[in-house]
Short mmCIF file of C-alpha atoms and ligand atoms in Angstrom, two decimals:
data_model
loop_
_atom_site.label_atom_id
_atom_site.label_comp_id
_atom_site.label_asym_id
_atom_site.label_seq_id
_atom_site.Cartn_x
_atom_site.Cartn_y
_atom_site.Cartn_z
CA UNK B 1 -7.33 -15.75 -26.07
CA UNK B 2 -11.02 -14.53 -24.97
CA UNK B 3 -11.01 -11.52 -23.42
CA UNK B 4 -14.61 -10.55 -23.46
CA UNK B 5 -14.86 -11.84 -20.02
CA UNK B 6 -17.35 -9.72 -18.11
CA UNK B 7 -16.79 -9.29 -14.19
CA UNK B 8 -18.95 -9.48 -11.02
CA UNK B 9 -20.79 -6.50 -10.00
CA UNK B 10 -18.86 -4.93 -6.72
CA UNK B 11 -22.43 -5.62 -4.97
CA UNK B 12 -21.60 -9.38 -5.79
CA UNK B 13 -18.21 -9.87 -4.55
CA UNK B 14 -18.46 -11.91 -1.48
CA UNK B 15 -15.54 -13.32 -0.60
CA UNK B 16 -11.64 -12.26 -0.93
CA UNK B 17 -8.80 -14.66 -1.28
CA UNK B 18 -5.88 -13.88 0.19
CA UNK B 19 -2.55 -15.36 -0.80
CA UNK B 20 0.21 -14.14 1.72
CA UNK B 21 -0.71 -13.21 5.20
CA UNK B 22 2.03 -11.31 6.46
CA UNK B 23 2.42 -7.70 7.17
CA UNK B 24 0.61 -6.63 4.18
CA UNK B 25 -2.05 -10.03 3.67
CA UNK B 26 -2.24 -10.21 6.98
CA UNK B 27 -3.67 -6.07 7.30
CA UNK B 28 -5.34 -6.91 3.78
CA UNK B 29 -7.19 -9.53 5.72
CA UNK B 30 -8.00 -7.30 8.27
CA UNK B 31 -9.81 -4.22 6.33
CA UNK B 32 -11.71 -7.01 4.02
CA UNK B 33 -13.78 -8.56 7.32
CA UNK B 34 -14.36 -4.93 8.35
CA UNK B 35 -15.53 -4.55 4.48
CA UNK B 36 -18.19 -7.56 5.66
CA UNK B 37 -16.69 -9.81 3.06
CA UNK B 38 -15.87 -13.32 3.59
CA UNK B 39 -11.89 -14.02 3.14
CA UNK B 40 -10.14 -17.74 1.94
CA UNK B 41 -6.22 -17.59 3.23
CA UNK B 42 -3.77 -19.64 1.84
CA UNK B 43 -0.19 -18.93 3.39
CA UNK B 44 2.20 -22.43 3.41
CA UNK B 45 4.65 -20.46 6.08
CA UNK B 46 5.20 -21.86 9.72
CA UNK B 47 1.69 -21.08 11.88
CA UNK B 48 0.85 -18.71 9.50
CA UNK B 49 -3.01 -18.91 10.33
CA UNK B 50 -1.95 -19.06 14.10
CA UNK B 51 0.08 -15.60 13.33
CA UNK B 52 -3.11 -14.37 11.53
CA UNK B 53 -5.93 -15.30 13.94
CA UNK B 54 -3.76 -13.52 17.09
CA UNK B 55 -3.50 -10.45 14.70
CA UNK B 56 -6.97 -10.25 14.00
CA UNK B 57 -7.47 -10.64 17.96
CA UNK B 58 -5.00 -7.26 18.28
CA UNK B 59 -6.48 -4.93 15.65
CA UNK B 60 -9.66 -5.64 15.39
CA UNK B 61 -10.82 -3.21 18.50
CA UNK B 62 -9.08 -0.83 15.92
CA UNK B 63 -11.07 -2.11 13.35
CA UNK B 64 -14.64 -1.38 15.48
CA UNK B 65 -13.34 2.44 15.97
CA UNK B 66 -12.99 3.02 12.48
CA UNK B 67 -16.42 1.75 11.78
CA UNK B 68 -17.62 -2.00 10.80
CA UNK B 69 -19.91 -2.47 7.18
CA UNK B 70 -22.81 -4.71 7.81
CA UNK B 71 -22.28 -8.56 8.70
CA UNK B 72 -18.63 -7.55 9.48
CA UNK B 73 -17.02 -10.35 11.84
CA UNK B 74 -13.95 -11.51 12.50
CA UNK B 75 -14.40 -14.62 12.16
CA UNK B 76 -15.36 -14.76 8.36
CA UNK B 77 -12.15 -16.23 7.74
CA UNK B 78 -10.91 -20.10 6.74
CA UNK B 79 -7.34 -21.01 5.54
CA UNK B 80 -7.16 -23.37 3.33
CA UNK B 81 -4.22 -25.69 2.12
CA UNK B 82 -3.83 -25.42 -1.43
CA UNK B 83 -3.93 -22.68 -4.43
CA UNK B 84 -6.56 -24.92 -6.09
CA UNK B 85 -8.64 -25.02 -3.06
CA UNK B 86 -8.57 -21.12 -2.38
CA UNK B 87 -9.08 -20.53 -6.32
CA UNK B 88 -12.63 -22.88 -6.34
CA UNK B 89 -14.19 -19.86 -3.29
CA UNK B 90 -12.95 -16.53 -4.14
CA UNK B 91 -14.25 -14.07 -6.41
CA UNK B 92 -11.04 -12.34 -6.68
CA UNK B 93 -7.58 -11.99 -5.42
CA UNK B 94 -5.05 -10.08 -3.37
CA UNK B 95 -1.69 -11.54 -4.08
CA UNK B 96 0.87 -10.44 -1.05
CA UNK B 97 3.49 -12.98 -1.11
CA UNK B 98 7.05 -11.79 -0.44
CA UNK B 99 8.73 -9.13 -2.89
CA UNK B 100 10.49 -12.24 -5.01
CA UNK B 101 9.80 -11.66 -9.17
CA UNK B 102 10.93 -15.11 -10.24
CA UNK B 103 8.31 -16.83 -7.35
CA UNK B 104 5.46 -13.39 -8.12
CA UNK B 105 5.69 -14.80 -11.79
CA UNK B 106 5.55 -19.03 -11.51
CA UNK B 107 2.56 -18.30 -8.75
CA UNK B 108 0.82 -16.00 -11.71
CA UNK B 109 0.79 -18.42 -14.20
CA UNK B 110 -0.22 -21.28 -11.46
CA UNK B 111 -3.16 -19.28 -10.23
CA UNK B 112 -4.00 -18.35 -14.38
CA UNK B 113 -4.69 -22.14 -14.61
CA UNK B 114 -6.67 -22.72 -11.68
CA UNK B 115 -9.05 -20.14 -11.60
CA UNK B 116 -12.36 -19.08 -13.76
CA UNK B 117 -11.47 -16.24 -16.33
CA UNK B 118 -13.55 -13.80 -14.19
CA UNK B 119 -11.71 -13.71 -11.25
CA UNK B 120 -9.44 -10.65 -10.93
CA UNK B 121 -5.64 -11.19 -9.27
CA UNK B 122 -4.73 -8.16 -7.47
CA UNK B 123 -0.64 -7.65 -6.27
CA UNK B 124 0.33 -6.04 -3.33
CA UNK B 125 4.15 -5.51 -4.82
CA UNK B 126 5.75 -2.31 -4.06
CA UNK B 127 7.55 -1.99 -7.36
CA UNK B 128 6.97 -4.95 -9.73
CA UNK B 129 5.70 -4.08 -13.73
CA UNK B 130 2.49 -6.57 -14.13
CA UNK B 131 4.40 -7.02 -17.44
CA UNK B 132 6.93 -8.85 -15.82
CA UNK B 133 5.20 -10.40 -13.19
CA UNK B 134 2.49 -11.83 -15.68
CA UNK B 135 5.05 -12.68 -18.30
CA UNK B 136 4.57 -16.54 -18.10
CA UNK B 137 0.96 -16.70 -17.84
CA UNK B 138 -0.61 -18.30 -20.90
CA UNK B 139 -4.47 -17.68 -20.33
CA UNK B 140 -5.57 -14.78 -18.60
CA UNK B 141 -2.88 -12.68 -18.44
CA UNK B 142 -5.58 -9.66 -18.79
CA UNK B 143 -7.06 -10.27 -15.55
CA UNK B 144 -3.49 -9.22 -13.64
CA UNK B 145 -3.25 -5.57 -11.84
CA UNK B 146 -1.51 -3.86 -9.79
CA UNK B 147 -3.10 -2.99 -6.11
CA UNK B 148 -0.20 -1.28 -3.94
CA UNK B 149 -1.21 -0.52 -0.78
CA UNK B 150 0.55 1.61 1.94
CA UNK B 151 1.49 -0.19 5.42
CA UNK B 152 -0.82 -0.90 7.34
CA UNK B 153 -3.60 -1.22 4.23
CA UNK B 154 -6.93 -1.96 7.02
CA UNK B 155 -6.04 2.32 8.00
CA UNK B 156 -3.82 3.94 4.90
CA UNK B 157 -6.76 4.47 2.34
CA UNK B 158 -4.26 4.93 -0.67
CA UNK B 159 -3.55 2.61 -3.53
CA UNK B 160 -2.30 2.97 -6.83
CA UNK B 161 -3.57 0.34 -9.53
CA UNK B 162 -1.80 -0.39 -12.22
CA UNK B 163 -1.91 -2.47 -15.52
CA UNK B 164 0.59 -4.13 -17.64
CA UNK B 165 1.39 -4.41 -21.30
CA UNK B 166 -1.48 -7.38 -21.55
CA UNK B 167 -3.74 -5.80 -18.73
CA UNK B 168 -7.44 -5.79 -19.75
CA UNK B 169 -8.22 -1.63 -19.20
CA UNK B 170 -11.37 -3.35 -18.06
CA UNK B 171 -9.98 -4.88 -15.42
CA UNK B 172 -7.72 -1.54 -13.81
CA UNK B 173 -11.30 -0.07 -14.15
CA UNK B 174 -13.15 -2.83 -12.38
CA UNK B 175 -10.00 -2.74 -9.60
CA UNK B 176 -10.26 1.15 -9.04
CA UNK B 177 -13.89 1.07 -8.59
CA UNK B 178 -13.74 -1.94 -6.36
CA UNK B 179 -11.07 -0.89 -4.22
CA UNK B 180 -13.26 2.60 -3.98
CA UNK B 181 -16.16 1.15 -3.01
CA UNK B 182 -14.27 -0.75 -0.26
CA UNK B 183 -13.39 2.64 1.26
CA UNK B 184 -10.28 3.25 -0.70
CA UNK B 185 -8.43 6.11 -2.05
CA UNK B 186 -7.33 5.34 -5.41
CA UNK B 187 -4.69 6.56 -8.31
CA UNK B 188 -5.67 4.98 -11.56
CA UNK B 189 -2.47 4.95 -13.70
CA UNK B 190 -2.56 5.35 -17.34
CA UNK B 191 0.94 3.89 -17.76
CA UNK B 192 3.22 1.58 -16.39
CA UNK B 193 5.84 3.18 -14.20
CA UNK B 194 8.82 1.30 -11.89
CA UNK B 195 7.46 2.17 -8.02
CA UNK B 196 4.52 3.54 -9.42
CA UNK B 197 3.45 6.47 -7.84
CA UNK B 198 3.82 6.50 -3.59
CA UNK B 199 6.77 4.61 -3.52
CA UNK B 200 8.96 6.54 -6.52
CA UNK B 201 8.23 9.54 -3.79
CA UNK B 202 9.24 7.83 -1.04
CA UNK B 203 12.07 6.37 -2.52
CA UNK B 204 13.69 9.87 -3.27
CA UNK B 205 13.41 10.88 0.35
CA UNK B 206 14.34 7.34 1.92
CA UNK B 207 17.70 7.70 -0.38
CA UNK B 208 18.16 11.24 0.50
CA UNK B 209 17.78 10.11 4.46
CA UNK B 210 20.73 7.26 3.73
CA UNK B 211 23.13 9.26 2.40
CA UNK B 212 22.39 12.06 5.16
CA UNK B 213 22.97 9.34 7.88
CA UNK B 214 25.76 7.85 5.74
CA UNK B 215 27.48 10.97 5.21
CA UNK B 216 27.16 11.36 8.99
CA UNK B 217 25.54 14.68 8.01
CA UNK B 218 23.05 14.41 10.78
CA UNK B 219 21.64 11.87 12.67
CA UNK B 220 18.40 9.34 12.25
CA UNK B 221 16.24 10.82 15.45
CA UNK B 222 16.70 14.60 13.24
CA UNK B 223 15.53 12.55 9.87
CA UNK B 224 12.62 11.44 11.27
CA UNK B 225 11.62 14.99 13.27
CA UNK B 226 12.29 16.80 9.98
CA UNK B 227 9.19 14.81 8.77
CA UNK B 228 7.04 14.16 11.46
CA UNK B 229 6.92 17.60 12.60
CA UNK B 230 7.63 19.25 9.39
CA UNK B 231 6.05 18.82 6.38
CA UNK B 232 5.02 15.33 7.16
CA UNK B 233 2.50 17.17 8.91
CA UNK B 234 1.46 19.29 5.84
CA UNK B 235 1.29 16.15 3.55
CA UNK B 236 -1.52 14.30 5.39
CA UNK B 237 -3.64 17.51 4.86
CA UNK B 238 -3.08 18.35 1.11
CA UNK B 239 -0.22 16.88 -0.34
CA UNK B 240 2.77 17.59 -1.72
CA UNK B 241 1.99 19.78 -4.81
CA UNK B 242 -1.07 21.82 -3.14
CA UNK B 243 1.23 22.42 0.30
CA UNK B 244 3.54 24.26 -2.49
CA UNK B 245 0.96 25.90 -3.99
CA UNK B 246 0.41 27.74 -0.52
CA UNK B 247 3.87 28.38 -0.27
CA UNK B 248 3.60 30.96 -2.76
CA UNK B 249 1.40 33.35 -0.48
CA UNK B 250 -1.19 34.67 -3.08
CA UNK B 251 0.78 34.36 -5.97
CA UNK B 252 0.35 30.36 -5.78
CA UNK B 253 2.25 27.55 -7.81
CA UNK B 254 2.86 30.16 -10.23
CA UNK B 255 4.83 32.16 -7.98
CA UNK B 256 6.63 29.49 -6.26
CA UNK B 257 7.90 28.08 -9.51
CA UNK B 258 9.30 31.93 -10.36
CA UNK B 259 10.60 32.29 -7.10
CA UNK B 260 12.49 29.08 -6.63
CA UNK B 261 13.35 28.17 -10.22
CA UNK B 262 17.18 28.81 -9.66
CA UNK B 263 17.32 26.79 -6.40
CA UNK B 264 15.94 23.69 -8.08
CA UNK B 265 19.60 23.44 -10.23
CA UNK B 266 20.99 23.71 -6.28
CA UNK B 267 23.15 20.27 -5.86
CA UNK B 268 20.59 19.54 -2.46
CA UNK B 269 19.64 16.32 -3.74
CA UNK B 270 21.75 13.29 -3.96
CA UNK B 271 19.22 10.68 -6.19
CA UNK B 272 21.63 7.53 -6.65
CA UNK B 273 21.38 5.11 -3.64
CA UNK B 274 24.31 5.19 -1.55
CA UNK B 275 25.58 1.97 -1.26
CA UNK B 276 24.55 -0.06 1.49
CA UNK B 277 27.48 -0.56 3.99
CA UNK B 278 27.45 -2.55 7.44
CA UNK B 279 27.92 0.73 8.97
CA UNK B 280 25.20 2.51 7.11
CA UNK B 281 22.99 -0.20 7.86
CA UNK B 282 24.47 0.00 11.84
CA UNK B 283 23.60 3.24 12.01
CA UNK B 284 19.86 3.36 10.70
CA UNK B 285 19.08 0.46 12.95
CA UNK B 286 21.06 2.46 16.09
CA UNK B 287 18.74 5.57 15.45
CA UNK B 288 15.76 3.72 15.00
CA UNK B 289 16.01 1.93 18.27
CA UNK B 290 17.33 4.97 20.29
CA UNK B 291 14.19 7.00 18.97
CA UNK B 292 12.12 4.16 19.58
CA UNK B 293 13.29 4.77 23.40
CA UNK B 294 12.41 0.93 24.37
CA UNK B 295 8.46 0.72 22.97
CA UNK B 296 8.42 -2.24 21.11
CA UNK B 297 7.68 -2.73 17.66
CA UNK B 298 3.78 -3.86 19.19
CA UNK B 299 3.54 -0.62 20.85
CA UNK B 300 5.20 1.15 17.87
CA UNK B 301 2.34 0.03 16.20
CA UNK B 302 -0.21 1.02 18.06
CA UNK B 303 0.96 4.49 18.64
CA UNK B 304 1.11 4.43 14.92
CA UNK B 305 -2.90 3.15 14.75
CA UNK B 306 -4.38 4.97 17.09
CA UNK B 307 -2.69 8.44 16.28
CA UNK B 308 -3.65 7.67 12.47
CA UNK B 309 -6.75 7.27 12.81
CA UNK B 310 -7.35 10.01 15.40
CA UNK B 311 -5.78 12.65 12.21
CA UNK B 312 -7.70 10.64 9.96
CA UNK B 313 -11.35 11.39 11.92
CA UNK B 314 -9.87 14.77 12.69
CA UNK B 315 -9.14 14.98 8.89
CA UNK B 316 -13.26 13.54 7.83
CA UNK B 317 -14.78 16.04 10.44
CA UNK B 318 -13.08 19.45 9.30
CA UNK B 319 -14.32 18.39 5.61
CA UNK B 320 -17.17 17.43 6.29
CA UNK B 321 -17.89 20.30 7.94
CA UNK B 322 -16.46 22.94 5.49
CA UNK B 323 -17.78 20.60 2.38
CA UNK B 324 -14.34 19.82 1.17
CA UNK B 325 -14.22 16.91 -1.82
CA UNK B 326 -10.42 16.03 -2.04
N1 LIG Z 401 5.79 -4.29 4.04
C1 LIG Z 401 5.36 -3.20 3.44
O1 LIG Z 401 5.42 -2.07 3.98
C2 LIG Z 401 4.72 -3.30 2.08
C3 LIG Z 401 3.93 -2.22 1.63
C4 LIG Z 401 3.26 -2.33 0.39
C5 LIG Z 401 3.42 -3.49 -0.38
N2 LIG Z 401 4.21 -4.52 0.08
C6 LIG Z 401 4.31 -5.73 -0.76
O2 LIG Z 401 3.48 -6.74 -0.19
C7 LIG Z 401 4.03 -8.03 -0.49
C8 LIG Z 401 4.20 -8.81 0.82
O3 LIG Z 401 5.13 -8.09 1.65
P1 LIG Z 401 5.13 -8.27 3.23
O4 LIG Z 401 5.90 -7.13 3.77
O5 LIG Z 401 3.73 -8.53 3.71
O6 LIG Z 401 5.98 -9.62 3.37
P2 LIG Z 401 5.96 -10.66 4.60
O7 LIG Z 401 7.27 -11.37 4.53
O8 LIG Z 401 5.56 -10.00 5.86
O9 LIG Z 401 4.79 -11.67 4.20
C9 LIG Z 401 4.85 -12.55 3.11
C10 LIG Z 401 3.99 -13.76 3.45
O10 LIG Z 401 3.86 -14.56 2.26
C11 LIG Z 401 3.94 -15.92 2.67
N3 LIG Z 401 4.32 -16.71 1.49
C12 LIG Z 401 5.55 -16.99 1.02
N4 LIG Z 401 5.43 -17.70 -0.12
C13 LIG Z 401 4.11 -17.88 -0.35
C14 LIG Z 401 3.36 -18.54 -1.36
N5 LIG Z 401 3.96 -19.16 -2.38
N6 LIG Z 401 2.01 -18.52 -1.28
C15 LIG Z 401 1.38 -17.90 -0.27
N7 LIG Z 401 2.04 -17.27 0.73
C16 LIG Z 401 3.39 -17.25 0.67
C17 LIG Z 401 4.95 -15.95 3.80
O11 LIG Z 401 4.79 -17.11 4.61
C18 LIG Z 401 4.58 -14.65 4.53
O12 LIG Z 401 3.60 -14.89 5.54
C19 LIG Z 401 5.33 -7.78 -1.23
O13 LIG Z 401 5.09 -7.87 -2.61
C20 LIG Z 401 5.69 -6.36 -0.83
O14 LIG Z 401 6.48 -5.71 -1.78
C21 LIG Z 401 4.85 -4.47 1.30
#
């Protein structure tokens, strides 16, 4: 297997392919033709580029607040009807087809055969290894990485990349850099890890929330204030680890790690998953539509959009202004 394969300068990437347009393709879609860059669809589900074109008509206003690159337009996209069609345009690809491993790996080594060694396949997965994944592939399995995004991807700037056992080091480079230079925030991983990095923290408090609610130990609506007007608040500005390190007063981390040491062998968290039951599962979808208070999901949304981006901007300004890098 050659894999001296050099790939295109981030100047000279053009055009995205994007296989999968749902909620994560679709908002993929979205922040590449505010990027400027041409996209190629390919999504065989029913009036999927219907489903696409009215979501581009929705978000991109959204898209024109937060700022368009040059020769941005939404209508730089064509779907097209076949892998081999999509593979001939692109010059690489974000792979966001649904969270399946046995369908993630036959479309791997599918796409391996179709395309030209320098085009990079990005995955969307929220948990996948690559090693798994690109397990069949008998080519190119060195131009596979990791891309996870965070819902909605066109506002969240964080990803983590992330290689497996036969990804080129090259190529988690060359996906970092690109996926900085399109405006992302990016974690580089050295190694693989199950959930990577976002989701293995989200995961802890999403399972801690279930058992809460499944213990009836307090309800949904007092889950979600906890966060949103608790540290969720915090986190947006600094983070979990540098939020601690204040927490310390002027002592710092250091202190903080004295100070609470003993608490940390406390029996607060609960870290199996509970196990799933029609009433757990009656419940969370109870609390979420009682705090939703009839918005729709639509509306939901656009709460969610416009109020991100206004602590976003909020966010840029104050560090601009102080000349914070973080
Ligand atoms: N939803 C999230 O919050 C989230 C966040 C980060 C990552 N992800 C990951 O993104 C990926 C997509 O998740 P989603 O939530 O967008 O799912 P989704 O169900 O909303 O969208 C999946 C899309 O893929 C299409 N599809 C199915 N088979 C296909 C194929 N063979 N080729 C091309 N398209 C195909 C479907 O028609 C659908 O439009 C998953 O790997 C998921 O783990 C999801």
């Amino acid at each position: 297997m050659n894999i001296q394969v050099t790939y295109p300068d981030f100047a000279d990437v053009k055009t995205a392919g994007v296989i999968g347009t749902g909620v994560i393709g679709g908002a993929w879609v979205l922040h590449f033709l505010r990027m400027g860059l041409d996209v190629v669809a390919y999504d065989p589900g029913p009036s999927a580029e219907q489903k696409m074109l009215a979501m581009i008509d929705k978000i991109w206003p959204t898209m024109i607040k937060l700022g368009l690159r040059d020769g941005a337009r939404p209508d730089r996209i064509r779907f097209v009807g076949s892998l081999g069609e999509l593979a001939d345009a692109v010059d690489f690809i974000q792979e966001s087809t649904p969270e399946h491993l046995g369908r993630k790996r036959a479309l791997f080594a599918e796409l391996d055969n179709l395309l030209a060694p320098d085009v990079i396949v990005i995955s969307s997965t929220s948990g996948f290894a690559m090693t798994d994944m690109a397990a069949d592939v008998k080519g190119h399995a060195e131009r596979f990485v990791v891309g996870h995004p965070f819902n909605p991807p066109y506002l969240v700037p964080f990803c983590e990349v992330c290689g497996g056992e036969q990804t080129a080091q090259a190529v988690v480079d060359w996906t970092a850099g690109f996926y900085e230079s399109i405006g992302k925030k990016v974690a580089k991983m050295e190694q693989e890890l199950p959930g990577f990095i976002g989701n293995r923290l989200q995961e802890a408090l999403w399972r801690e929330a279930l058992h809460m609610v499944a213990n009836k130990e307090c309800s949904v609506e007092d889950i979600d204030k906890a966060i949103a007007y608790g540290p969720g608040l915090r986190w947006a500005i600094m983070g979990h680890c540098l939020t601690y390190h204040l927490g310390g007063g002027q002592g710092g981390m250091a202190h903080l790690l004295d100070h609470f040491e003993e608490s940390l062998k406390e029996p607060w968290t609960r870290l199996e998953a509970p196990p799933l039951t029609q009433q757990l599962k009656d419940d969370m979808v109870a609390g979420c539509l009682s705090q939703a208070n009839g918005a729709s999901i639509d509306e939901l949304v656009q709460e969610r959009d416009d109020c991100l981006i206004r602590i976003m901007q909020t966010l840029d300004e104050y560090r601009q202004q102080h000349g914070i890098q973080r």
